[in-house]
């Protein structure tokens, strides 16, 4: 079984291409994996991407990111690191240092999640989605992906919206946040100890205002380390997981 828990969320109104977020991760040791779910937005069409990140003073690994820039640029990205290679593996808080490709002038957010379970280093599956609509009542981002037996999923979305709230399908919401005077909305959700599923339906729908424009999101699933992947006693879910790991 593998579970993930969000431990902290922070936002910044922007004005730079570089940001530091101090995030609580709780007590633990080097067996943990730390995830940073980061979103940002600008009010122009210049492509916005996450160029680098460190967590706890060490370079983090990109899991997946997605950006869209038809009107207001938006990016969402998920990065991770094994606590064992951080400067202080036993740290109870970390600095997440994020560098973007251009100045963020409509706010950025960083949410940190932690798993203490042994997981495979590579994501089981990833998904990206967006909604380029402008001036509409709702924005919908689809993030369907495959889920491993006993694994977990993290999803996050960045919106241009002045108000409203997000309704998730397929994941349980962990946070909603806003910055830059409410012009940017951010949300993340997760699922732990999951049952195996192919192409699980995951959507995030933001509504509650008529002034929407541009949304981007990502999701990733992770599987627990399989110590016994041979034999006929595996469940259907673990057989699917074994096949994906051996592909």
Coordinates of N, CA and C in Angstrom, one line a residue:
X1 N 0.8 -1.2 0.0 CA 0.0 0.0 0.0 C 0.9 1.2 0.0
X2 N 0.4 2.3 -0.7 CA 1.2 3.5 -0.7 C 0.2 4.7 -0.6
X3 N 0.6 5.6 0.2 CA -0.3 6.8 0.4 C 0.6 8.1 0.3
X4 N 0.0 9.2 0.0 CA 0.7 10.5 0.0 C -0.2 11.5 0.7
X5 N 0.5 12.4 1.4 CA -0.2 13.4 2.2 C 0.4 14.8 1.9
X6 N -0.5 15.7 1.6 CA 0.0 17.1 1.5 C 0.2 17.7 2.8
X7 N 1.4 18.4 3.0 CA 1.7 18.9 4.3 C 1.8 20.4 4.4
X8 N 1.9 21.1 3.2 CA 2.0 22.6 3.3 C 1.6 23.2 1.9
X9 N 1.1 24.4 1.9 CA 0.8 25.1 0.7 C 1.2 26.6 0.9
X10 N 1.8 27.2 -0.1 CA 2.1 28.6 0.0 C 1.9 29.3 -1.4
X11 N 1.6 30.6 -1.4 CA 1.4 31.3 -2.6 C 2.2 32.6 -2.6
X12 N 2.5 33.1 -3.8 CA 3.3 34.4 -3.9 C 2.7 35.1 -5.0
X13 N 2.5 36.4 -4.9 CA 1.9 37.3 -5.9 C 2.7 37.5 -7.1
X14 N 3.9 37.1 -7.1 CA 4.8 37.2 -8.4 C 5.6 38.4 -8.4
X15 N 6.1 38.7 -9.6 CA 7.0 39.9 -9.8 C 8.4 39.5 -10.1
X16 N 8.7 38.2 -10.2 CA 10.1 37.7 -10.4 C 10.0 36.4 -11.3
X17 N 11.2 35.9 -11.6 CA 11.2 34.6 -12.3 C 11.7 33.5 -11.3
X18 N 12.1 33.9 -10.1 CA 12.7 33.0 -9.1 C 12.0 33.1 -7.8
X19 N 11.6 32.0 -7.2 CA 10.9 32.0 -5.9 C 11.4 31.0 -4.9
X20 N 11.3 31.3 -3.7 CA 11.6 30.4 -2.6 C 10.4 30.2 -1.7
X21 N 10.0 28.9 -1.5 CA 8.9 28.6 -0.7 C 9.4 27.7 0.5
X22 N 9.2 28.2 1.7 CA 9.5 27.4 2.9 C 8.3 26.5 3.3
X23 N 8.5 25.2 3.2 CA 7.4 24.3 3.4 C 7.7 23.2 4.5
X24 N 6.7 23.0 5.3 CA 6.7 22.0 6.3 C 6.5 20.6 5.7
X25 N 7.4 19.7 6.1 CA 7.2 18.3 5.7 C 7.0 17.3 6.8
X26 N 7.2 17.8 8.1 CA 7.0 16.9 9.2 C 8.2 16.1 9.5
X27 N 8.1 15.4 10.6 CA 9.3 14.6 11.1 C 9.4 13.3 10.2
X28 N 10.7 12.9 10.0 CA 10.9 11.7 9.2 C 12.4 11.6 8.9
X29 N 12.7 10.6 8.0 CA 14.1 10.4 7.6 C 14.3 10.2 6.1
X30 N 15.4 9.7 5.7 CA 15.7 9.6 4.3 C 14.9 8.6 3.5
X31 N 14.0 7.9 4.2 CA 13.1 7.0 3.4 C 12.0 7.7 2.7
X32 N 11.7 8.9 3.1 CA 10.6 9.7 2.5 C 10.9 10.1 1.0
X33 N 9.8 10.3 0.3 CA 9.9 11.0 -1.0 C 9.1 12.3 -0.9
X34 N 9.7 13.4 -1.3 CA 9.0 14.7 -1.2 C 8.6 15.1 -2.6
X35 N 7.3 15.6 -2.7 CA 6.8 16.1 -4.0 C 6.5 17.6 -3.8
X36 N 6.8 18.3 -4.9 CA 6.5 19.7 -4.9 C 5.6 19.9 -6.1
X37 N 4.3 20.4 -5.9 CA 3.3 20.6 -6.9 C 3.3 22.2 -7.1
X38 N 3.7 22.6 -8.3 CA 4.0 24.1 -8.5 C 3.1 24.5 -9.7
X39 N 2.5 25.7 -9.5 CA 1.8 26.4 -10.6 C 2.1 27.8 -10.7
X40 N 1.9 28.4 -11.8 CA 2.2 29.9 -12.0 C 1.4 30.4 -13.2
X41 N 1.3 31.7 -13.3 CA 0.5 32.3 -14.4 C 1.1 33.7 -14.7
X42 N 1.0 34.1 -16.0 CA 1.3 35.5 -16.4 C 0.0 36.0 -17.1
X43 N 0.1 37.3 -17.4 CA -1.1 37.9 -18.2 C -0.7 38.2 -19.6
X44 N 0.3 37.4 -20.2 CA 0.6 37.6 -21.6 C 0.8 36.3 -22.2
X45 N 1.2 36.3 -23.5 CA 1.3 35.0 -24.2 C 2.7 34.4 -24.3
X46 N 3.6 35.0 -23.6 CA 5.0 34.5 -23.5 C 4.9 33.1 -22.8
X47 N 5.5 32.1 -23.5 CA 5.5 30.8 -22.9 C 6.1 30.7 -21.5
X48 N 5.4 30.1 -20.6 CA 5.9 30.0 -19.2 C 6.1 28.6 -18.8
X49 N 7.4 28.3 -18.5 CA 7.8 26.9 -18.1 C 8.6 26.9 -16.8
X50 N 8.7 25.8 -16.1 CA 9.5 25.7 -14.9 C 10.9 25.1 -15.4
X51 N 11.9 26.0 -15.3 CA 13.2 25.6 -15.8 C 14.1 24.8 -14.9
X52 N 13.9 25.0 -13.6 CA 14.7 24.2 -12.6 C 14.0 24.3 -11.2
X53 N 14.4 23.3 -10.4 CA 13.8 23.3 -9.0 C 14.8 22.6 -8.1
X54 N 15.0 23.1 -6.9 CA 15.7 22.4 -5.8 C 14.7 22.2 -4.7
X55 N 14.8 21.1 -4.0 CA 14.1 20.8 -2.8 C 15.1 20.5 -1.7
X56 N 15.1 21.2 -0.6 CA 16.0 20.9 0.5 C 17.5 21.1 0.1
X57 N 17.7 22.0 -0.9 CA 19.1 22.3 -1.3 C 19.6 21.4 -2.4
X58 N 18.8 20.4 -2.9 CA 19.3 19.5 -3.9 C 18.4 19.5 -5.1
X59 N 18.9 19.3 -6.3 CA 18.1 19.4 -7.5 C 17.1 18.3 -7.5
X60 N 15.8 18.7 -7.8 CA 14.7 17.8 -7.8 C 14.5 17.3 -9.3
X61 N 13.8 16.2 -9.4 CA 13.5 15.5 -10.6 C 12.1 15.9 -11.1
X62 N 12.0 16.3 -12.4 CA 10.7 16.6 -12.9 C 10.0 15.3 -13.2
X63 N 8.7 15.3 -12.7 CA 7.8 14.2 -13.0 C 7.0 14.5 -14.3
X64 N 6.4 15.7 -14.3 CA 5.6 16.1 -15.5 C 5.3 17.6 -15.3
X65 N 5.3 18.3 -16.4 CA 4.8 19.7 -16.4 C 4.1 20.0 -17.7
X66 N 3.2 21.0 -17.7 CA 2.4 21.4 -18.9 C 2.1 22.8 -18.8
X67 N 2.3 23.5 -20.0 CA 2.0 24.9 -20.1 C 1.2 25.2 -21.3
X68 N 0.5 26.3 -21.2 CA -0.4 26.8 -22.3 C -0.4 28.3 -22.3
X69 N -0.4 28.9 -23.5 CA -0.2 30.3 -23.6 C -1.0 30.9 -24.8
X70 N -2.3 30.6 -24.9 CA -3.1 31.2 -26.0 C -3.5 32.6 -25.7
X71 N -3.6 33.0 -24.4 CA -4.0 34.4 -24.0 C -3.2 34.7 -22.7
X72 N -3.6 34.1 -21.6 CA -2.8 34.2 -20.4 C -2.0 33.0 -20.1
X73 N -0.7 33.0 -20.1 CA 0.1 31.9 -19.9 C -0.1 31.2 -18.5
X74 N -0.1 29.9 -18.5 CA -0.3 29.1 -17.3 C 0.6 27.9 -17.3
X75 N 1.1 27.5 -16.2 CA 2.0 26.3 -16.1 C 1.7 25.5 -14.8
X76 N 1.7 24.2 -14.9 CA 1.6 23.4 -13.7 C 2.7 22.3 -13.8
X77 N 3.3 22.0 -12.7 CA 4.4 21.0 -12.8 C 4.6 20.3 -11.4
X78 N 4.9 19.0 -11.6 CA 5.1 18.2 -10.4 C 6.6 17.7 -10.4
X79 N 7.3 17.9 -9.3 CA 8.7 17.5 -9.1 C 8.8 16.7 -7.9
X80 N 9.9 15.9 -7.8 CA 10.1 15.0 -6.6 C 11.5 14.9 -6.2
X81 N 11.8 14.4 -5.0 CA 13.1 14.1 -4.6 C 13.1 13.1 -3.5
X82 N 14.1 12.2 -3.4 CA 14.2 11.3 -2.3 C 14.9 12.1 -1.1
X83 N 14.3 12.1 0.0 CA 14.8 12.8 1.2 C 16.3 12.3 1.5
X84 N 16.6 11.1 1.1 CA 18.0 10.6 1.4 C 19.1 11.5 0.7
X85 N 18.8 12.2 -0.4 CA 19.8 12.9 -1.1 C 19.7 14.4 -0.8
X86 N 18.8 14.8 0.1 CA 18.7 16.2 0.5 C 19.9 16.6 1.4
X87 N 20.2 17.8 1.6 CA 21.2 18.3 2.4 C 21.0 17.7 3.8
X88 N 19.8 17.8 4.3 CA 19.4 17.2 5.6 C 18.3 16.2 5.4
X89 N 18.5 14.9 5.4 CA 17.5 14.0 5.1 C 16.4 13.9 6.2
X90 N 16.8 14.4 7.4 CA 15.9 14.4 8.6 C 15.2 15.7 8.8
X91 N 15.2 16.6 7.8 CA 14.6 17.9 8.0 C 13.1 17.8 8.2
X92 N 12.6 18.8 9.0 CA 11.1 18.9 9.2 C 10.5 19.9 8.3
X93 N 11.4 20.7 7.6 CA 10.9 21.7 6.6 C 11.9 21.8 5.5
X94 N 11.5 22.2 4.4 CA 12.4 22.4 3.2 C 12.2 23.7 2.5
X95 N 13.2 24.2 1.9 CA 13.0 25.3 0.9 C 12.9 24.8 -0.5
X96 N 11.8 25.1 -1.1 CA 11.6 24.8 -2.5 C 12.0 26.0 -3.4
X97 N 13.0 25.9 -4.1 CA 13.6 27.0 -4.9 C 13.2 26.7 -6.4
X98 N 12.3 27.6 -6.9 CA 11.7 27.4 -8.3 C 12.2 28.5 -9.2
X99 N 12.7 28.1 -10.4 CA 13.1 29.1 -11.4 C 12.2 28.9 -12.6
X100 N 11.5 30.0 -13.1 CA 10.7 30.0 -14.3 C 11.4 30.6 -15.5
X101 N 10.8 30.3 -16.6 CA 11.5 30.8 -17.9 C 11.3 32.3 -18.1
X102 N 10.3 32.9 -17.4 CA 10.0 34.3 -17.6 C 9.4 34.8 -16.3
X103 N 9.3 36.1 -16.2 CA 8.7 36.7 -15.0 C 7.3 36.3 -14.8
X104 N 7.0 35.9 -13.6 CA 5.6 35.5 -13.2 C 4.9 36.8 -12.6
X105 N 3.9 37.3 -13.3 CA 3.3 38.5 -12.8 C 1.9 38.3 -12.4
X106 N 1.4 37.1 -12.3 CA 0.0 36.8 -11.8 C 0.0 35.7 -10.8
X107 N 1.1 35.6 -10.1 CA 1.2 34.7 -9.0 C 1.6 33.3 -9.2
X108 N 2.1 32.6 -8.2 CA 2.6 31.3 -8.2 C 2.3 30.6 -6.9
X109 N 2.2 29.3 -6.9 CA 1.9 28.5 -5.7 C 2.8 27.3 -5.7
X110 N 3.0 26.8 -4.4 CA 3.8 25.6 -4.2 C 3.2 24.8 -3.1
X111 N 2.8 23.6 -3.4 CA 2.3 22.7 -2.4 C 3.2 21.5 -2.3
X112 N 3.4 21.0 -1.0 CA 4.4 19.9 -0.8 C 3.6 18.7 -0.3
X113 N 3.9 17.6 -0.8 CA 3.3 16.3 -0.4 C 4.4 15.3 -0.1
X114 N 4.1 14.4 0.8 CA 5.1 13.5 1.3 C 4.5 12.0 1.3
X115 N 5.4 11.1 0.9 CA 5.0 9.7 1.2 C 6.2 9.0 1.9
X116 N 5.9 8.2 2.9 CA 6.9 7.5 3.7 C 7.0 6.0 3.2
X117 N 6.2 5.7 2.2 CA 6.2 4.3 1.6 C 7.2 4.2 0.5
X118 N 7.8 3.0 0.4 CA 8.7 2.7 -0.7 C 8.0 2.7 -2.0
X119 N 8.4 3.6 -3.0 CA 7.7 3.6 -4.3 C 8.8 3.5 -5.4
X120 N 8.3 3.1 -6.5 CA 9.2 3.0 -7.7 C 9.6 4.4 -8.1
X121 N 10.8 4.6 -8.6 CA 11.4 5.9 -8.8 C 10.6 6.6 -10.0
X122 N 10.2 5.9 -11.0 CA 9.5 6.5 -12.1 C 8.0 6.4 -11.9
X123 N 7.4 7.5 -12.4 CA 5.9 7.5 -12.4 C 5.3 6.3 -13.1
X124 N 4.2 5.7 -12.6 CA 3.5 4.6 -13.3 C 2.9 5.2 -14.5
X125 N 2.3 6.4 -14.5 CA 1.6 7.0 -15.6 C 1.6 8.5 -15.3
X126 N 1.5 9.3 -16.4 CA 1.3 10.8 -16.2 C 0.3 11.2 -17.2
X127 N -0.3 12.4 -16.9 CA -1.3 13.0 -17.8 C -1.1 14.5 -17.8
X128 N -1.5 15.2 -18.9 CA -1.5 16.6 -19.0 C -2.8 17.0 -19.6
X129 N -3.3 18.2 -19.2 CA -4.6 18.7 -19.8 C -4.7 20.2 -19.7
X130 N -5.5 20.8 -20.5 CA -5.7 22.2 -20.5 C -7.1 22.6 -21.0
X131 N -7.4 23.9 -20.8 CA -8.6 24.5 -21.4 C -8.3 25.9 -21.8
X132 N -8.2 26.2 -23.1 CA -7.8 27.5 -23.5 C -8.9 28.5 -23.6
X133 N -10.1 28.2 -23.2 CA -11.2 29.1 -23.3 C -11.0 30.4 -22.5
X134 N -11.7 31.5 -23.0 CA -11.5 32.8 -22.4 C -12.9 33.4 -22.2
X135 N -13.1 34.0 -21.1 CA -14.4 34.7 -20.8 C -15.6 33.8 -20.7
X136 N -15.4 32.6 -20.1 CA -16.4 31.6 -20.0 C -16.8 31.3 -18.5
X137 N -17.9 30.7 -18.3 CA -18.4 30.4 -16.9 C -17.6 29.3 -16.2
X138 N -17.1 28.3 -17.0 CA -16.4 27.2 -16.4 C -15.2 26.9 -17.2
X139 N -14.2 26.3 -16.5 CA -13.0 25.7 -17.2 C -12.9 24.3 -16.8
X140 N -12.7 23.4 -17.7 CA -12.6 22.0 -17.4 C -11.2 21.4 -17.9
X141 N -10.5 20.7 -17.0 CA -9.3 20.1 -17.3 C -9.4 18.6 -17.1
X142 N -9.1 17.8 -18.1 CA -9.2 16.3 -18.0 C -7.8 15.8 -17.8
X143 N -7.6 14.8 -16.9 CA -6.3 14.3 -16.5 C -6.4 12.8 -16.4
X144 N -7.1 12.1 -17.3 CA -7.2 10.6 -17.1 C -5.9 9.9 -17.2
X145 N -5.7 8.9 -16.4 CA -4.5 8.1 -16.4 C -4.7 6.7 -15.8
X146 N -3.7 5.9 -16.0 CA -3.7 4.5 -15.4 C -3.2 4.6 -14.0
X147 N -3.8 3.8 -13.1 CA -3.5 3.8 -11.7 C -3.1 2.4 -11.3
X148 N -1.9 2.3 -10.6 CA -1.5 1.0 -10.1 C -2.2 0.5 -8.9
X149 N -2.2 -0.8 -8.7 CA -2.7 -1.4 -7.5 C -1.9 -0.9 -6.3
X150 N -2.7 -0.5 -5.3 CA -2.1 0.0 -4.0 C -1.2 1.3 -4.2
X151 N -1.3 2.0 -5.3 CA -0.5 3.1 -5.5 C -1.3 4.4 -5.1
X152 N -0.7 5.6 -5.6 CA -1.4 6.8 -5.3 C -1.3 7.7 -6.6
X153 N -2.1 8.8 -6.6 CA -2.1 9.8 -7.6 C -2.1 11.2 -7.0
X154 N -1.4 12.1 -7.7 CA -1.4 13.5 -7.4 C -1.8 14.3 -8.7
X155 N -2.7 15.2 -8.5 CA -3.1 16.1 -9.6 C -3.1 17.5 -9.2
X156 N -2.8 18.5 -10.1 CA -2.8 19.9 -9.8 C -3.2 20.7 -11.1
X157 N -3.8 21.8 -10.9 CA -4.3 22.7 -12.0 C -4.1 24.1 -11.6
X158 N -3.7 24.9 -12.6 CA -3.6 26.4 -12.5 C -4.6 27.0 -13.4
X159 N -5.4 28.0 -12.8 CA -6.5 28.7 -13.6 C -6.3 30.2 -13.6
X160 N -6.7 30.8 -14.7 CA -7.0 32.3 -14.6 C -8.5 32.4 -14.2
X161 N -8.7 32.9 -13.1 CA -10.1 33.1 -12.6 C -10.1 34.1 -11.5
X162 N -11.1 34.9 -11.4 CA -11.2 36.0 -10.3 C -11.9 35.5 -9.1
X163 N -12.6 34.4 -9.2 CA -13.3 33.9 -8.0 C -13.7 32.4 -8.3
X164 N -14.6 31.8 -7.5 CA -15.1 30.5 -7.7 C -14.3 29.4 -7.0
X165 N -14.6 28.2 -7.4 CA -14.1 27.0 -6.7 C -14.0 25.9 -7.7
X166 N -13.2 24.9 -7.3 CA -12.9 23.7 -8.2 C -13.6 22.5 -7.6
X167 N -14.2 21.7 -8.5 CA -14.8 20.4 -8.2 C -14.0 19.3 -8.9
X168 N -13.4 18.4 -8.1 CA -12.7 17.3 -8.7 C -13.5 16.1 -8.8
X169 N -13.3 15.3 -9.9 CA -13.8 14.0 -10.1 C -12.7 13.0 -10.2
X170 N -12.7 11.9 -9.4 CA -11.6 10.9 -9.5 C -10.5 11.1 -8.5
X171 N -10.4 12.2 -7.9 CA -9.4 12.5 -6.9 C -10.1 13.3 -5.8
X172 N -9.5 13.3 -4.6 CA -10.0 14.1 -3.5 C -9.2 15.4 -3.3
X173 N -9.9 16.5 -3.3 CA -9.2 17.8 -3.3 C -8.5 18.0 -2.0
X174 N -7.2 18.5 -2.1 CA -6.4 18.7 -0.9 C -6.3 20.2 -0.6
X175 N -6.3 21.1 -1.7 CA -6.3 22.5 -1.4 C -6.8 23.3 -2.6
X176 N -7.3 24.4 -2.3 CA -7.6 25.5 -3.3 C -6.9 26.7 -2.8
X177 N -6.3 27.5 -3.6 CA -5.6 28.7 -3.2 C -5.7 29.7 -4.3
X178 N -5.4 31.0 -3.9 CA -5.4 32.1 -4.9 C -4.4 33.1 -4.5
X179 N -4.0 33.8 -5.6 CA -3.0 34.9 -5.3 C -3.2 36.0 -6.3
X180 N -2.4 37.0 -6.2 CA -2.5 38.2 -7.1 C -3.9 38.8 -7.1
X181 N -4.4 39.0 -5.9 CA -5.7 39.7 -5.8 C -6.9 38.8 -6.3
X182 N -6.7 37.5 -6.3 CA -7.7 36.6 -6.8 C -7.7 36.4 -8.3
X183 N -6.7 36.9 -9.0 CA -6.7 36.7 -10.5 C -6.2 35.3 -10.8
X184 N -5.5 34.6 -9.9 CA -5.0 33.3 -10.2 C -5.5 32.3 -9.1
X185 N -6.0 31.2 -9.6 CA -6.5 30.1 -8.7 C -5.7 28.9 -8.9
X186 N -5.4 28.2 -7.8 CA -4.7 26.9 -7.9 C -5.3 25.9 -7.1
X187 N -5.2 24.6 -7.5 CA -5.8 23.5 -6.8 C -5.0 22.2 -7.0
X188 N -5.1 21.4 -6.0 CA -4.4 20.1 -6.0 C -5.3 19.0 -5.4
X189 N -5.1 17.8 -5.8 CA -5.9 16.7 -5.3 C -5.1 15.4 -5.3
X190 N -5.6 14.4 -4.6 CA -4.8 13.1 -4.6 C -5.7 12.0 -4.3
X191 N -5.2 10.8 -4.5 CA -5.8 9.5 -4.2 C -4.8 8.6 -3.6
X192 N -5.0 7.9 -2.5 CA -4.0 7.0 -1.9 C -4.6 5.6 -1.8
X193 N -3.7 4.6 -1.7 CA -4.0 3.2 -1.6 C -5.1 2.8 -2.6
X194 N -4.8 3.1 -3.8 CA -5.8 2.9 -4.9 C -5.9 1.5 -5.4
X195 N -7.0 1.2 -6.0 CA -7.2 0.0 -6.7 C -6.7 0.2 -8.2
X196 N -6.3 -0.9 -8.8 CA -5.8 -0.8 -10.2 C -6.9 -0.4 -11.1
X197 N -6.6 0.5 -12.0 CA -7.6 1.0 -12.9 C -6.9 1.5 -14.2
X198 N -7.5 1.2 -15.3 CA -7.0 1.7 -16.6 C -7.8 2.9 -17.0
X199 N -7.1 4.0 -17.4 CA -7.7 5.2 -17.8 C -8.7 5.7 -16.8
X200 N -8.3 5.9 -15.6 CA -9.2 6.4 -14.6 C -9.7 7.8 -15.0
X201 N -10.9 8.1 -14.9 CA -11.5 9.5 -15.2 C -11.1 10.4 -14.1
X202 N -10.4 11.5 -14.4 CA -10.0 12.5 -13.5 C -10.3 13.9 -14.2
X203 N -11.1 14.7 -13.6 CA -11.4 16.0 -14.1 C -11.4 17.0 -13.0
X204 N -11.0 18.3 -13.3 CA -11.1 19.4 -12.4 C -11.9 20.5 -13.1
X205 N -13.0 20.9 -12.5 CA -13.9 21.9 -13.1 C -14.0 23.1 -12.2
X206 N -13.6 24.2 -12.7 CA -13.6 25.5 -12.0 C -14.8 26.3 -12.5
X207 N -15.6 26.7 -11.5 CA -16.8 27.5 -11.8 C -17.1 28.5 -10.8
X208 N -18.0 29.4 -11.0 CA -18.4 30.4 -10.0 C -18.1 31.8 -10.4
X209 N -17.6 32.0 -11.7 CA -17.3 33.3 -12.2 C -17.4 33.3 -13.7
X210 N -17.8 34.4 -14.3 CA -17.9 34.4 -15.8 C -16.6 34.9 -16.4
X211 N -15.6 35.2 -15.6 CA -14.3 35.7 -16.1 C -13.2 34.7 -15.9
X212 N -13.3 33.7 -16.8 CA -12.3 32.6 -16.8 C -11.4 32.8 -18.1
X213 N -10.2 32.3 -18.0 CA -9.4 32.2 -19.2 C -8.1 31.4 -19.0
X214 N -7.9 30.3 -19.6 CA -6.7 29.5 -19.6 C -6.5 28.7 -18.4
X215 N -6.4 27.4 -18.5 CA -6.1 26.5 -17.4 C -5.2 25.4 -17.9
X216 N -4.2 25.0 -17.1 CA -3.3 23.9 -17.4 C -3.2 23.0 -16.2
X217 N -3.0 21.7 -16.4 CA -2.9 20.8 -15.3 C -2.1 19.6 -15.6
X218 N -1.7 18.9 -14.6 CA -0.9 17.7 -14.7 C -1.4 16.7 -13.6
X219 N -1.1 15.4 -13.9 CA -1.3 14.4 -12.9 C -0.3 13.3 -13.1
X220 N 0.0 12.5 -12.0 CA 0.9 11.4 -12.0 C 0.5 10.4 -11.0
X221 N 0.7 9.1 -11.4 CA 0.4 8.0 -10.5 C 1.7 7.3 -10.2
X222 N 1.8 6.8 -9.0 CA 3.1 6.1 -8.5 C 2.7 4.7 -7.9
X223 N 3.5 3.7 -8.1 CA 3.3 2.4 -7.6 C 4.3 2.1 -6.4
X224 N 3.8 1.3 -5.5 CA 4.7 0.9 -4.4 C 5.7 -0.1 -5.0
X225 N 6.9 -0.2 -4.3 CA 7.9 -1.1 -4.7 C 7.4 -2.5 -4.6
X226 N 7.5 -3.3 -5.7 CA 7.0 -4.7 -5.7 C 8.2 -5.6 -5.3
X227 N 8.1 -6.3 -4.2 CA 9.2 -7.2 -3.8 C 9.0 -8.6 -4.4
X228 N 7.8 -8.9 -4.8 CA 7.5 -10.3 -5.4 C 6.6 -10.0 -6.6
X229 N 7.2 -10.1 -7.8 CA 6.5 -9.8 -9.0 C 6.3 -11.0 -9.9
X230 N 6.7 -12.2 -9.3 CA 6.6 -13.4 -10.1 C 5.6 -14.3 -9.4
X231 N 5.1 -15.3 -10.2 CA 4.2 -16.3 -9.6 C 2.7 -16.0 -10.1
X232 N 1.9 -17.0 -9.8 CA 0.5 -16.9 -10.3 C -0.4 -16.4 -9.2
X233 N 0.1 -16.0 -8.0 CA -0.7 -15.6 -6.9 C -1.0 -14.1 -7.0
X234 N -0.5 -13.4 -8.0 CA -0.8 -12.0 -8.1 C -2.2 -11.7 -8.4
X235 N -2.7 -10.6 -7.8 CA -4.0 -10.1 -8.2 C -4.0 -9.5 -9.6
X236 N -5.1 -9.3 -10.2 CA -5.2 -8.7 -11.5 C -4.5 -7.3 -11.5
X237 N -4.6 -6.6 -10.4 CA -4.0 -5.3 -10.4 C -2.5 -5.3 -10.3
X238 N -2.0 -6.3 -9.6 CA -0.5 -6.4 -9.5 C 0.1 -7.0 -10.8
X239 N -0.7 -7.8 -11.5 CA -0.3 -8.3 -12.8 C -0.1 -7.1 -13.8
X240 N -1.1 -6.2 -13.7 CA -1.0 -5.0 -14.6 C 0.2 -4.2 -14.2
X241 N 0.4 -4.0 -12.9 CA 1.6 -3.3 -12.4 C 2.9 -3.9 -12.9
X242 N 3.0 -5.3 -12.8 CA 4.2 -6.0 -13.2 C 4.4 -5.8 -14.7
X243 N 3.4 -5.9 -15.5 CA 3.5 -5.7 -16.9 C 4.0 -4.3 -17.3
X244 N 3.5 -3.3 -16.5 CA 4.0 -1.9 -16.8 C 5.5 -1.7 -16.4
X245 N 5.9 -2.3 -15.3 CA 7.2 -2.2 -14.9 C 8.2 -2.9 -15.8
X246 N 7.8 -4.0 -16.4 CA 8.7 -4.8 -17.2 C 8.7 -4.3 -18.7
X247 N 7.8 -3.4 -19.0 CA 7.7 -2.9 -20.4 C 8.9 -2.1 -20.8

